[in-house]
PDB file of C-alpha atoms in Angstrom:
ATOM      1  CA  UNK A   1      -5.461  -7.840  -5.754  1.00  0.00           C
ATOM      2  CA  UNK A   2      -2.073  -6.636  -4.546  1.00  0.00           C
ATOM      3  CA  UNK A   3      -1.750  -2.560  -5.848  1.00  0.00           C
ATOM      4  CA  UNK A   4       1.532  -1.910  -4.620  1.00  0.00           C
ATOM      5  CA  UNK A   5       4.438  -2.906  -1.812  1.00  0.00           C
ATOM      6  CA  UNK A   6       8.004  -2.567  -0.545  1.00  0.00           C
ATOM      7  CA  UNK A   7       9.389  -5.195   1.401  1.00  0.00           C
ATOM      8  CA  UNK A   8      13.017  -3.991   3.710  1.00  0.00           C
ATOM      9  CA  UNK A   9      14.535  -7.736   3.122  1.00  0.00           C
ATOM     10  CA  UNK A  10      14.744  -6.899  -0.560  1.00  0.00           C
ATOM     11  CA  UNK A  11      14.643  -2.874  -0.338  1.00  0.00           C
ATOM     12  CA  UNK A  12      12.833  -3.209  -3.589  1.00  0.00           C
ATOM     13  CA  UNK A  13       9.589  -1.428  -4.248  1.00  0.00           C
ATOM     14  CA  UNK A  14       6.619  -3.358  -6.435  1.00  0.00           C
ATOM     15  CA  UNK A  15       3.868  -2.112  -8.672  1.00  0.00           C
ATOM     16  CA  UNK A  16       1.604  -4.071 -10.109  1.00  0.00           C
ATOM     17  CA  UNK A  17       1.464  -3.515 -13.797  1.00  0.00           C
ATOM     18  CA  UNK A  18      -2.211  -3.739 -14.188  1.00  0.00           C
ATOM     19  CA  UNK A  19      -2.082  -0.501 -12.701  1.00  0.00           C
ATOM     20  CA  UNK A  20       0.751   0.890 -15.023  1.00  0.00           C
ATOM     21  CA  UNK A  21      -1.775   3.303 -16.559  1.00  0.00           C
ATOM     22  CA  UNK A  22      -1.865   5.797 -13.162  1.00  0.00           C
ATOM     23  CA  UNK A  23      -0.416   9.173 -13.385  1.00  0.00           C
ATOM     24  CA  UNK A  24       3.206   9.051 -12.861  1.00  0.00           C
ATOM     25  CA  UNK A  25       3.052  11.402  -9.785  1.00  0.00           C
ATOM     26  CA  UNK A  26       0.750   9.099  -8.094  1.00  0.00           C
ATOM     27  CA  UNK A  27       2.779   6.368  -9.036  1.00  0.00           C
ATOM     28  CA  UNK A  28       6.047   7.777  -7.044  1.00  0.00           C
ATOM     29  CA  UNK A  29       3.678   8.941  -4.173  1.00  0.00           C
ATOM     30  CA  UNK A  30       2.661   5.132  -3.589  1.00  0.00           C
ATOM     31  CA  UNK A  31       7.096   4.405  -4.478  1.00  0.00           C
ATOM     32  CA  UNK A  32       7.757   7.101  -1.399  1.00  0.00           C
ATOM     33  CA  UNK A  33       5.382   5.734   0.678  1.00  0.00           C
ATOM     34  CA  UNK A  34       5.461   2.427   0.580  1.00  0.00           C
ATOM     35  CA  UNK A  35       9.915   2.824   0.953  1.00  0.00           C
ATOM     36  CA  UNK A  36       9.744   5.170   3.760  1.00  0.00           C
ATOM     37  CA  UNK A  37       7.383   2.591   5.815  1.00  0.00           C
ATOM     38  CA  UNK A  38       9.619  -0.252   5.184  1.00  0.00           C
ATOM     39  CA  UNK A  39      12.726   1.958   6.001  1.00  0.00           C
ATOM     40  CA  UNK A  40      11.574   3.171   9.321  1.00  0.00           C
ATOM     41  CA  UNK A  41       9.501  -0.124  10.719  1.00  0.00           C
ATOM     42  CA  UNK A  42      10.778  -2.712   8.490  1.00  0.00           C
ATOM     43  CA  UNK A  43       9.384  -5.974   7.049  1.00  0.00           C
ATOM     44  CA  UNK A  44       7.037  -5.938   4.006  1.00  0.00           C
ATOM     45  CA  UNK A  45       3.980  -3.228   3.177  1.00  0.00           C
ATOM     46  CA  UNK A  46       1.460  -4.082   0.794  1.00  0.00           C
ATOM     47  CA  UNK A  47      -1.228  -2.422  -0.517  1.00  0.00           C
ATOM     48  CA  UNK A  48      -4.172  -4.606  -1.786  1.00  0.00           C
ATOM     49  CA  UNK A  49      -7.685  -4.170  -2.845  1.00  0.00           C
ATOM     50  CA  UNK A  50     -10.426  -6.509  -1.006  1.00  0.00           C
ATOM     51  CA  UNK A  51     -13.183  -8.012  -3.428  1.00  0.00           C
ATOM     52  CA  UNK A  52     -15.287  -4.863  -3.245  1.00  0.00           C
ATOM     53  CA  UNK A  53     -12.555  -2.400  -3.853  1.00  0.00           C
ATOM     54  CA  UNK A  54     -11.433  -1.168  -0.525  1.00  0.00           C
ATOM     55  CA  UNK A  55      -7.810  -0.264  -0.215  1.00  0.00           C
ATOM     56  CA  UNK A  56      -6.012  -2.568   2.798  1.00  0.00           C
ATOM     57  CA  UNK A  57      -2.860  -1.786   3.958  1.00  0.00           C
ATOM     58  CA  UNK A  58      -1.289  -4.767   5.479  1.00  0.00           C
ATOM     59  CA  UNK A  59       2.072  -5.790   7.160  1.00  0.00           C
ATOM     60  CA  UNK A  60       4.290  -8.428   7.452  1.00  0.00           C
ATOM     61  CA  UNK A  61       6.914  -9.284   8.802  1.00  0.00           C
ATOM     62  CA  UNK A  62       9.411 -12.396   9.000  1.00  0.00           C
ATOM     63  CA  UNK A  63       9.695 -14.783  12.209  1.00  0.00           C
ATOM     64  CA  UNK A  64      11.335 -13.754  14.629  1.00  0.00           C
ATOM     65  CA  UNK A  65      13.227 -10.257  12.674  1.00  0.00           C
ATOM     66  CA  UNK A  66      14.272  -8.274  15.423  1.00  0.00           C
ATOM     67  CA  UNK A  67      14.815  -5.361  13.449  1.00  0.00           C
ATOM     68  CA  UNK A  68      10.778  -5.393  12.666  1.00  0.00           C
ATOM     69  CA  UNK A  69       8.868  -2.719  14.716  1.00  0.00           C
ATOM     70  CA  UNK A  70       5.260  -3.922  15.320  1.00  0.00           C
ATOM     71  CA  UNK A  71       4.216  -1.403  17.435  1.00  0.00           C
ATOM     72  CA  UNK A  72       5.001   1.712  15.688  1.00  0.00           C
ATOM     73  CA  UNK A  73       3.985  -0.456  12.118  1.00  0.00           C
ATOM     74  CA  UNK A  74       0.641  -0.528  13.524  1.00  0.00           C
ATOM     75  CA  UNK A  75       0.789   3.556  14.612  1.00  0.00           C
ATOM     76  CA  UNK A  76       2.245   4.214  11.060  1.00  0.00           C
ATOM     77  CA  UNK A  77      -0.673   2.427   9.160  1.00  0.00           C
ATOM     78  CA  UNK A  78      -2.973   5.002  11.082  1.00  0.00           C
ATOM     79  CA  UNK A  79      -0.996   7.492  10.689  1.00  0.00           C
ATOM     80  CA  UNK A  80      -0.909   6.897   6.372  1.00  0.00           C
ATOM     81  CA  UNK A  81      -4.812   6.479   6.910  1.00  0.00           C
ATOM     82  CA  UNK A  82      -5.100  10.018   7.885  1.00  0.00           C
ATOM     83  CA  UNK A  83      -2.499  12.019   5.954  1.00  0.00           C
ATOM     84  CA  UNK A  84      -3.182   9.906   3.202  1.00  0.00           C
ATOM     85  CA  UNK A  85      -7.254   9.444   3.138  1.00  0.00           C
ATOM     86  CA  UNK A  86      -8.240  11.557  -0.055  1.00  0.00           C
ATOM     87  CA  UNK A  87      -5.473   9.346  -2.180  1.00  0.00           C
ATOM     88  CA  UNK A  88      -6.544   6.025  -0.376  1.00  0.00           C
ATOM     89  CA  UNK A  89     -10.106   7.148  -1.583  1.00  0.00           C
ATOM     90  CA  UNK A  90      -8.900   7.858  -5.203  1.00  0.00           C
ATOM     91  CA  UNK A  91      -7.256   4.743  -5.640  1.00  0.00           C
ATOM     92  CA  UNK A  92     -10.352   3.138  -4.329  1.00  0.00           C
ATOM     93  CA  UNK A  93     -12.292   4.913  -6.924  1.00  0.00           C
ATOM     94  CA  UNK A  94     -10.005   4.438  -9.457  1.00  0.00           C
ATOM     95  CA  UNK A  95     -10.050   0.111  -8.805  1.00  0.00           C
ATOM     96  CA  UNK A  96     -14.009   0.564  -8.467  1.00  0.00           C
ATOM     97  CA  UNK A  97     -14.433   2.073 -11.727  1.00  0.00           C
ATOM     98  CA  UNK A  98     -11.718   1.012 -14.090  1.00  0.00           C
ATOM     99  CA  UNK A  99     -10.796  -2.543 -12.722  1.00  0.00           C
ATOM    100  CA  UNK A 100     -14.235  -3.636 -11.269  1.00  0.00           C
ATOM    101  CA  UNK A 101     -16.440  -1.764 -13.811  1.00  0.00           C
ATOM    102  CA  UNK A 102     -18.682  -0.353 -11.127  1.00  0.00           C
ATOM    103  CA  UNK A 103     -20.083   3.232 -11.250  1.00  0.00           C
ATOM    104  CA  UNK A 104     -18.938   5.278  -8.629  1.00  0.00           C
TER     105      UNK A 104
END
């Protein structure tokens, strides 16, 4: 299930609007985010939850867009993983609990 994404073809950011109900601040975190990574390496960020609830962060690009950076996407992912770990975990909780019904 797709949570968020920005895509630099359409400079449009998405949110899914089964997750309408998260606080507005985290809301324009994911906006900023998800814009900024698109802006500096290009193509298309998504954010998507795997069948147990764990947060992906996948790129995409189109063929052959020289203007896509796949190198530095690949050091930006890691470098979101680490400044952004205790929301990634959050949002994780958040999908596990109020999406998938789990206790946490």
């Amino acid at each position: 299930m797709v949570l968020c994404g920005a895509s630099a073809y359409e400079k449009k950011f998405y949110l899914n609007p089964e997750f309408s109900a998260l606080p507005d601040s985290v809301q324009k975190e994911l906006n900023i985010m998800c814009v900024l990574f698109t802006e500096e390496v290009g193509g298309i960020l998504t954010l998507e939850y795997d069948e147990e609830g764990h947060l992906e962060l996948k790129v995409q690009s189109k063929d052959y867009d020289p203007l896509f950076d796949e190198i530095g996407s690949g050091l930006k992912i890691k470098q979101l993983i680490n400044e952004k770990q205790d929301l990634f975990e959050a949002l994780e909780t958040f999908y596990r609990v109020f999406v998938l019904g789990l206790e946490d």
